[in-house]
Amino acid sequence: MNHSLAEMHRAHRSWWPWAVLAIVLLGTAASNGKNDVENAVLGGVLLAVLATVPAVLPVLPGALASGPLLASGALSGAYFALGYADGPIFLALPTATFLVASVVAVRRWLPGALVGAALLAGGLAGRWQWYADEPHKSLWQGIGMFGVVLAAGAVATATRNRFEARAERVERASTEERLRMAQDLHDGVGHGLAVIAMQAGVALHVLDRDPAKARESLEAIRATSREALESLRYELATIAGEPAPRRPAPGVEAVPALVERVRSAGLRVEVIGDPGTLAEPVGEAAYAVLQEALTNVLRHAVATTATIVWERGSDSVALRVSDDGRGGEVQDEGMGIGGMRARVTAIGGTFRAGPQQHGGFEVTVVLPA
């Protein structure tokens, strides 16, 4: 059960249906106190209370959801058919309709509400034998009850739809936040592990003949692993609901450090052009794309060189990341390429990724500047 239906179900345990029951009980006793029908007070109160009881009961499952409405309408109709006086019993069926409609779809409450209102109207029509001097009174009361019952159901349906829409918005926001955290984990930790793997390979390769280079690689592994662990701890703390300050996402100002980190892993990186100053969302998206593209080069391309090209226009900035690796068609975008595409399109940019004509792979984005 979603949160909206849970909230609406709690209405059956709130105070106001019981207040309606008390009003009907006392009001019916008072209105029938001078009735000439034998045992009018006792019989009228009993029928009125029974007609109101469905309003304070939970909605029955499945096809029986209309049961409370049919019962309330039939008992209310019997009350009037026996000649009992007008009173708060008119509240019984509208209240039951409101509560049933607040937790079930229209198709489940509407038939029961219509039949229940028809039974009530039939009972009102039967009162003509008791009030022959007012033959039209019961007719208009019956028509009015149809309107009141349907209005109660419509208001409840609108309220339920509002609760459900709010619950959907909350769930959608929660899902988007979980996806964002997963993307951040993929970007940050995945990049760090790729660099660590490359650095470890370099260290093993030069360990015997160039201890200084091996030491440099090990120091880079230590620094990169610290960054990856910090990112992992932050995201895990966020997922667990622990208080953690929001870390500012890196932008273009962090690109030089990113390039040096990748170069230290043994990949030759050429940078052409300059992005200039970018708005924060654009800079963050550009950094995320560049980080993921370079990570993919390290992990998959078997390349020796990666080229980064910035082209600044009057109202846009283009970024191309290419390599001289093995290339290949994209079979499954996954979280890497799919995440880049989502980040770019979210701020109004365009994205393309695929193999180059003469080998290698290229990622191209155009972002608003």
PDB file of N, CA, C and O in Angstrom, residues 95-146:
ATOM      1  N   THR A  95     -21.557  10.181   4.271  1.00  0.00           N
ATOM      2  CA  THR A  95     -20.323   9.937   5.028  1.00  0.00           C
ATOM      3  C   THR A  95     -19.687   8.612   4.632  1.00  0.00           C
ATOM      4  O   THR A  95     -18.476   8.525   4.409  1.00  0.00           O
ATOM      5  N   ALA A  96     -20.502   7.564   4.533  1.00  0.00           N
ATOM      6  CA  ALA A  96     -19.972   6.262   4.112  1.00  0.00           C
ATOM      7  C   ALA A  96     -19.403   6.348   2.704  1.00  0.00           C
ATOM      8  O   ALA A  96     -18.340   5.777   2.407  1.00  0.00           O
ATOM      9  N   THR A  97     -20.069   7.090   1.810  1.00  0.00           N
ATOM     10  CA  THR A  97     -19.577   7.238   0.438  1.00  0.00           C
ATOM     11  C   THR A  97     -18.225   7.946   0.416  1.00  0.00           C
ATOM     12  O   THR A  97     -17.305   7.547  -0.303  1.00  0.00           O
ATOM     13  N   PHE A  98     -18.113   9.001   1.215  1.00  0.00           N
ATOM     14  CA  PHE A  98     -16.843   9.739   1.253  1.00  0.00           C
ATOM     15  C   PHE A  98     -15.694   8.837   1.691  1.00  0.00           C
ATOM     16  O   PHE A  98     -14.617   8.829   1.083  1.00  0.00           O
ATOM     17  N   LEU A  99     -15.915   8.053   2.742  1.00  0.00           N
ATOM     18  CA  LEU A  99     -14.839   7.223   3.271  1.00  0.00           C
ATOM     19  C   LEU A  99     -14.489   6.065   2.336  1.00  0.00           C
ATOM     20  O   LEU A  99     -13.324   5.701   2.195  1.00  0.00           O
ATOM     21  N   VAL A 100     -15.497   5.484   1.696  1.00  0.00           N
ATOM     22  CA  VAL A 100     -15.212   4.405   0.750  1.00  0.00           C
ATOM     23  C   VAL A 100     -14.482   4.960  -0.472  1.00  0.00           C
ATOM     24  O   VAL A 100     -13.480   4.414  -0.933  1.00  0.00           O
ATOM     25  N   ALA A 101     -14.969   6.092  -1.007  1.00  0.00           N
ATOM     26  CA  ALA A 101     -14.364   6.682  -2.200  1.00  0.00           C
ATOM     27  C   ALA A 101     -12.958   7.199  -1.937  1.00  0.00           C
ATOM     28  O   ALA A 101     -12.163   7.356  -2.874  1.00  0.00           O
ATOM     29  N   SER A 102     -12.638   7.449  -0.683  1.00  0.00           N
ATOM     30  CA  SER A 102     -11.307   7.965  -0.368  1.00  0.00           C
ATOM     31  C   SER A 102     -10.220   6.903  -0.454  1.00  0.00           C
ATOM     32  O   SER A 102      -9.035   7.237  -0.442  1.00  0.00           O
ATOM     33  N   VAL A 103     -10.615   5.626  -0.546  1.00  0.00           N
ATOM     34  CA  VAL A 103      -9.606   4.558  -0.567  1.00  0.00           C
ATOM     35  C   VAL A 103      -9.749   3.586  -1.731  1.00  0.00           C
ATOM     36  O   VAL A 103      -8.926   2.684  -1.877  1.00  0.00           O
ATOM     37  N   VAL A 104     -10.790   3.742  -2.562  1.00  0.00           N
ATOM     38  CA  VAL A 104     -10.945   2.841  -3.698  1.00  0.00           C
ATOM     39  C   VAL A 104     -11.196   3.657  -4.953  1.00  0.00           C
ATOM     40  O   VAL A 104     -11.566   4.832  -4.894  1.00  0.00           O
ATOM     41  N   ALA A 105     -11.018   3.015  -6.114  1.00  0.00           N
ATOM     42  CA  ALA A 105     -11.209   3.690  -7.391  1.00  0.00           C
ATOM     43  C   ALA A 105     -12.691   3.986  -7.627  1.00  0.00           C
ATOM     44  O   ALA A 105     -13.583   3.375  -7.013  1.00  0.00           O
ATOM     45  N   VAL A 106     -12.948   4.921  -8.554  1.00  0.00           N
ATOM     46  CA  VAL A 106     -14.323   5.340  -8.840  1.00  0.00           C
ATOM     47  C   VAL A 106     -15.187   4.154  -9.254  1.00  0.00           C
ATOM     48  O   VAL A 106     -16.344   4.027  -8.827  1.00  0.00           O
ATOM     49  N   ARG A 107     -14.619   3.281 -10.092  1.00  0.00           N
ATOM     50  CA  ARG A 107     -15.415   2.153 -10.594  1.00  0.00           C
ATOM     51  C   ARG A 107     -15.854   1.203  -9.482  1.00  0.00           C
ATOM     52  O   ARG A 107     -16.778   0.406  -9.678  1.00  0.00           O
ATOM     53  N   ARG A 108     -15.208   1.274  -8.316  1.00  0.00           N
ATOM     54  CA  ARG A 108     -15.572   0.387  -7.221  1.00  0.00           C
ATOM     55  C   ARG A 108     -16.588   1.010  -6.278  1.00  0.00           C
ATOM     56  O   ARG A 108     -17.355   0.285  -5.632  1.00  0.00           O
ATOM     57  N   TRP A 109     -16.594   2.345  -6.160  1.00  0.00           N
ATOM     58  CA  TRP A 109     -17.554   2.939  -5.232  1.00  0.00           C
ATOM     59  C   TRP A 109     -18.805   3.486  -5.920  1.00  0.00           C
ATOM     60  O   TRP A 109     -19.873   3.540  -5.304  1.00  0.00           O
ATOM     61  N   LEU A 110     -18.689   3.868  -7.191  1.00  0.00           N
ATOM     62  CA  LEU A 110     -19.817   4.525  -7.850  1.00  0.00           C
ATOM     63  C   LEU A 110     -21.062   3.645  -7.950  1.00  0.00           C
ATOM     64  O   LEU A 110     -22.172   4.102  -7.633  1.00  0.00           O
ATOM     65  N   PRO A 111     -20.961   2.371  -8.390  1.00  0.00           N
ATOM     66  CA  PRO A 111     -22.187   1.553  -8.459  1.00  0.00           C
ATOM     67  C   PRO A 111     -22.873   1.416  -7.100  1.00  0.00           C
ATOM     68  O   PRO A 111     -24.107   1.529  -7.004  1.00  0.00           O
ATOM     69  N   GLY A 112     -22.085   1.174  -6.053  1.00  0.00           N
ATOM     70  CA  GLY A 112     -22.681   1.044  -4.729  1.00  0.00           C
ATOM     71  C   GLY A 112     -23.328   2.329  -4.258  1.00  0.00           C
ATOM     72  O   GLY A 112     -24.389   2.315  -3.620  1.00  0.00           O
ATOM     73  N   ALA A 113     -22.690   3.474  -4.587  1.00  0.00           N
ATOM     74  CA  ALA A 113     -23.259   4.758  -4.184  1.00  0.00           C
ATOM     75  C   ALA A 113     -24.574   5.023  -4.907  1.00  0.00           C
ATOM     76  O   ALA A 113     -25.552   5.500  -4.302  1.00  0.00           O
ATOM     77  N   LEU A 114     -24.630   4.705  -6.202  1.00  0.00           N
ATOM     78  CA  LEU A 114     -25.858   4.936  -6.962  1.00  0.00           C
ATOM     79  C   LEU A 114     -27.001   4.040  -6.479  1.00  0.00           C
ATOM     80  O   LEU A 114     -28.137   4.501  -6.295  1.00  0.00           O
ATOM     81  N   VAL A 115     -26.685   2.769  -6.261  1.00  0.00           N
ATOM     82  CA  VAL A 115     -27.726   1.849  -5.789  1.00  0.00           C
ATOM     83  C   VAL A 115     -28.160   2.231  -4.374  1.00  0.00           C
ATOM     84  O   VAL A 115     -29.349   2.218  -4.039  1.00  0.00           O
ATOM     85  N   GLY A 116     -27.178   2.583  -3.521  1.00  0.00           N
ATOM     86  CA  GLY A 116     -27.524   2.990  -2.157  1.00  0.00           C
ATOM     87  C   GLY A 116     -28.399   4.229  -2.151  1.00  0.00           C
ATOM     88  O   GLY A 116     -29.384   4.306  -1.393  1.00  0.00           O
ATOM     89  N   ALA A 117     -28.060   5.217  -3.007  1.00  0.00           N
ATOM     90  CA  ALA A 117     -28.892   6.421  -3.085  1.00  0.00           C
ATOM     91  C   ALA A 117     -30.283   6.094  -3.620  1.00  0.00           C
ATOM     92  O   ALA A 117     -31.286   6.687  -3.196  1.00  0.00           O
ATOM     93  N   ALA A 118     -30.357   5.137  -4.565  1.00  0.00           N
ATOM     94  CA  ALA A 118     -31.671   4.722  -5.100  1.00  0.00           C
ATOM     95  C   ALA A 118     -32.514   4.064  -4.013  1.00  0.00           C
ATOM     96  O   ALA A 118     -33.737   4.297  -3.912  1.00  0.00           O
ATOM     97  N   LEU A 119     -31.881   3.234  -3.190  1.00  0.00           N
ATOM     98  CA  LEU A 119     -32.620   2.598  -2.087  1.00  0.00           C
ATOM     99  C   LEU A 119     -33.116   3.643  -1.092  1.00  0.00           C
ATOM    100  O   LEU A 119     -34.245   3.562  -0.582  1.00  0.00           O
ATOM    101  N   LEU A 120     -32.264   4.634  -0.817  1.00  0.00           N
ATOM    102  CA  LEU A 120     -32.671   5.695   0.105  1.00  0.00           C
ATOM    103  C   LEU A 120     -33.831   6.487  -0.488  1.00  0.00           C
ATOM    104  O   LEU A 120     -34.817   6.794   0.211  1.00  0.00           O
ATOM    105  N   ALA A 121     -33.734   6.814  -1.799  1.00  0.00           N
ATOM    106  CA  ALA A 121     -34.807   7.562  -2.461  1.00  0.00           C
ATOM    107  C   ALA A 121     -36.106   6.745  -2.478  1.00  0.00           C
ATOM    108  O   ALA A 121     -37.208   7.296  -2.328  1.00  0.00           O
ATOM    109  N   GLY A 122     -35.967   5.428  -2.659  1.00  0.00           N
ATOM    110  CA  GLY A 122     -37.159   4.578  -2.618  1.00  0.00           C
ATOM    111  C   GLY A 122     -37.822   4.613  -1.263  1.00  0.00           C
ATOM    112  O   GLY A 122     -39.066   4.625  -1.157  1.00  0.00           O
ATOM    113  N   GLY A 123     -37.025   4.618  -0.203  1.00  0.00           N
ATOM    114  CA  GLY A 123     -37.596   4.721   1.140  1.00  0.00           C
ATOM    115  C   GLY A 123     -38.279   6.053   1.357  1.00  0.00           C
ATOM    116  O   GLY A 123     -39.342   6.131   1.988  1.00  0.00           O
ATOM    117  N   LEU A 124     -37.679   7.139   0.817  1.00  0.00           N
ATOM    118  CA  LEU A 124     -38.311   8.453   0.920  1.00  0.00           C
ATOM    119  C   LEU A 124     -39.652   8.468   0.186  1.00  0.00           C
ATOM    120  O   LEU A 124     -40.633   9.063   0.646  1.00  0.00           O
ATOM    121  N   ALA A 125     -39.675   7.814  -0.993  1.00  0.00           N
ATOM    122  CA  ALA A 125     -40.932   7.745  -1.745  1.00  0.00           C
ATOM    123  C   ALA A 125     -41.997   6.991  -0.956  1.00  0.00           C
ATOM    124  O   ALA A 125     -43.197   7.309  -1.021  1.00  0.00           O
ATOM    125  N   GLY A 126     -41.587   5.994  -0.201  1.00  0.00           N
ATOM    126  CA  GLY A 126     -42.538   5.223   0.588  1.00  0.00           C
ATOM    127  C   GLY A 126     -43.155   6.009   1.719  1.00  0.00           C
ATOM    128  O   GLY A 126     -44.155   5.580   2.311  1.00  0.00           O
ATOM    129  N   ARG A 127     -42.557   7.152   2.047  1.00  0.00           N
ATOM    130  CA  ARG A 127     -43.121   7.961   3.134  1.00  0.00           C
ATOM    131  C   ARG A 127     -44.385   8.695   2.713  1.00  0.00           C
ATOM    132  O   ARG A 127     -45.020   9.341   3.531  1.00  0.00           O
ATOM    133  N   TRP A 128     -44.748   8.647   1.444  1.00  0.00           N
ATOM    134  CA  TRP A 128     -45.942   9.364   1.010  1.00  0.00           C
ATOM    135  C   TRP A 128     -47.181   8.918   1.792  1.00  0.00           C
ATOM    136  O   TRP A 128     -48.103   9.709   2.013  1.00  0.00           O
ATOM    137  N   GLN A 129     -47.178   7.666   2.193  1.00  0.00           N
ATOM    138  CA  GLN A 129     -48.338   7.197   2.946  1.00  0.00           C
ATOM    139  C   GLN A 129     -48.409   7.827   4.329  1.00  0.00           C
ATOM    140  O   GLN A 129     -49.470   7.867   4.951  1.00  0.00           O
ATOM    141  N   TRP A 130     -47.266   8.315   4.828  1.00  0.00           N
ATOM    142  CA  TRP A 130     -47.234   8.952   6.140  1.00  0.00           C
ATOM    143  C   TRP A 130     -47.401  10.474   6.030  1.00  0.00           C
ATOM    144  O   TRP A 130     -47.879  11.112   6.955  1.00  0.00           O
ATOM    145  N   TYR A 131     -46.927  11.020   4.898  1.00  0.00           N
ATOM    146  CA  TYR A 131     -47.001  12.474   4.729  1.00  0.00           C
ATOM    147  C   TYR A 131     -47.719  12.791   3.423  1.00  0.00           C
ATOM    148  O   TYR A 131     -47.167  13.368   2.488  1.00  0.00           O
ATOM    149  N   ALA A 132     -48.976  12.398   3.333  1.00  0.00           N
ATOM    150  CA  ALA A 132     -49.754  12.576   2.108  1.00  0.00           C
ATOM    151  C   ALA A 132     -49.959  14.046   1.762  1.00  0.00           C
ATOM    152  O   ALA A 132     -50.215  14.385   0.607  1.00  0.00           O
ATOM    153  N   ASP A 133     -49.827  14.924   2.759  1.00  0.00           N
ATOM    154  CA  ASP A 133     -50.036  16.338   2.492  1.00  0.00           C
ATOM    155  C   ASP A 133     -48.809  16.981   1.853  1.00  0.00           C
ATOM    156  O   ASP A 133     -48.862  18.132   1.427  1.00  0.00           O
ATOM    157  N   GLU A 134     -47.701  16.280   1.805  1.00  0.00           N
ATOM    158  CA  GLU A 134     -46.478  16.810   1.173  1.00  0.00           C
ATOM    159  C   GLU A 134     -45.935  15.786   0.187  1.00  0.00           C
ATOM    160  O   GLU A 134     -44.850  15.220   0.391  1.00  0.00           O
ATOM    161  N   PRO A 135     -46.659  15.525  -0.904  1.00  0.00           N
ATOM    162  CA  PRO A 135     -46.239  14.453  -1.813  1.00  0.00           C
ATOM    163  C   PRO A 135     -44.935  14.745  -2.538  1.00  0.00           C
ATOM    164  O   PRO A 135     -44.253  13.822  -2.972  1.00  0.00           O
ATOM    165  N   HIS A 136     -44.609  16.032  -2.710  1.00  0.00           N
ATOM    166  CA  HIS A 136     -43.400  16.363  -3.477  1.00  0.00           C
ATOM    167  C   HIS A 136     -42.149  16.475  -2.594  1.00  0.00           C
ATOM    168  O   HIS A 136     -41.043  16.559  -3.105  1.00  0.00           O
ATOM    169  N   LYS A 137     -42.368  16.491  -1.305  1.00  0.00           N
ATOM    170  CA  LYS A 137     -41.228  16.658  -0.402  1.00  0.00           C
ATOM    171  C   LYS A 137     -40.218  15.517  -0.559  1.00  0.00           C
ATOM    172  O   LYS A 137     -39.018  15.748  -0.718  1.00  0.00           O
ATOM    173  N   SER A 138     -40.705  14.288  -0.528  1.00  0.00           N
ATOM    174  CA  SER A 138     -39.810  13.134  -0.626  1.00  0.00           C
ATOM    175  C   SER A 138     -39.126  13.065  -1.981  1.00  0.00           C
ATOM    176  O   SER A 138     -37.987  12.619  -2.100  1.00  0.00           O
ATOM    177  N   LEU A 139     -39.825  13.501  -3.051  1.00  0.00           N
ATOM    178  CA  LEU A 139     -39.224  13.499  -4.385  1.00  0.00           C
ATOM    179  C   LEU A 139     -37.989  14.377  -4.428  1.00  0.00           C
ATOM    180  O   LEU A 139     -36.918  13.944  -4.882  1.00  0.00           O
ATOM    181  N   TRP A 140     -38.131  15.603  -3.953  1.00  0.00           N
ATOM    182  CA  TRP A 140     -36.986  16.511  -3.976  1.00  0.00           C
ATOM    183  C   TRP A 140     -35.893  16.076  -2.997  1.00  0.00           C
ATOM    184  O   TRP A 140     -34.701  16.282  -3.251  1.00  0.00           O
ATOM    185  N   GLN A 141     -36.290  15.487  -1.895  1.00  0.00           N
ATOM    186  CA  GLN A 141     -35.272  14.978  -0.967  1.00  0.00           C
ATOM    187  C   GLN A 141     -34.462  13.850  -1.618  1.00  0.00           C
ATOM    188  O   GLN A 141     -33.240  13.775  -1.467  1.00  0.00           O
ATOM    189  N   GLY A 142     -35.158  12.963  -2.344  1.00  0.00           N
ATOM    190  CA  GLY A 142     -34.452  11.875  -3.016  1.00  0.00           C
ATOM    191  C   GLY A 142     -33.486  12.391  -4.061  1.00  0.00           C
ATOM    192  O   GLY A 142     -32.332  11.932  -4.158  1.00  0.00           O
ATOM    193  N   ILE A 143     -33.935  13.364  -4.873  1.00  0.00           N
ATOM    194  CA  ILE A 143     -33.045  13.956  -5.883  1.00  0.00           C
ATOM    195  C   ILE A 143     -31.849  14.632  -5.213  1.00  0.00           C
ATOM    196  O   ILE A 143     -30.702  14.507  -5.651  1.00  0.00           O
ATOM    197  N   GLY A 144     -32.145  15.341  -4.126  1.00  0.00           N
ATOM    198  CA  GLY A 144     -31.051  16.015  -3.407  1.00  0.00           C
ATOM    199  C   GLY A 144     -30.035  15.042  -2.843  1.00  0.00           C
ATOM    200  O   GLY A 144     -28.827  15.307  -2.862  1.00  0.00           O
ATOM    201  N   MET A 145     -30.511  13.885  -2.345  1.00  0.00           N
ATOM    202  CA  MET A 145     -29.580  12.910  -1.777  1.00  0.00           C
ATOM    203  C   MET A 145     -28.667  12.327  -2.855  1.00  0.00           C
ATOM    204  O   MET A 145     -27.481  12.054  -2.602  1.00  0.00           O
ATOM    205  N   PHE A 146     -29.200  12.126  -4.062  1.00  0.00           N
ATOM    206  CA  PHE A 146     -28.329  11.679  -5.150  1.00  0.00           C
ATOM    207  C   PHE A 146     -27.187  12.671  -5.351  1.00  0.00           C
ATOM    208  O   PHE A 146     -26.015  12.294  -5.483  1.00  0.00           O
TER     209      PHE A 146
END
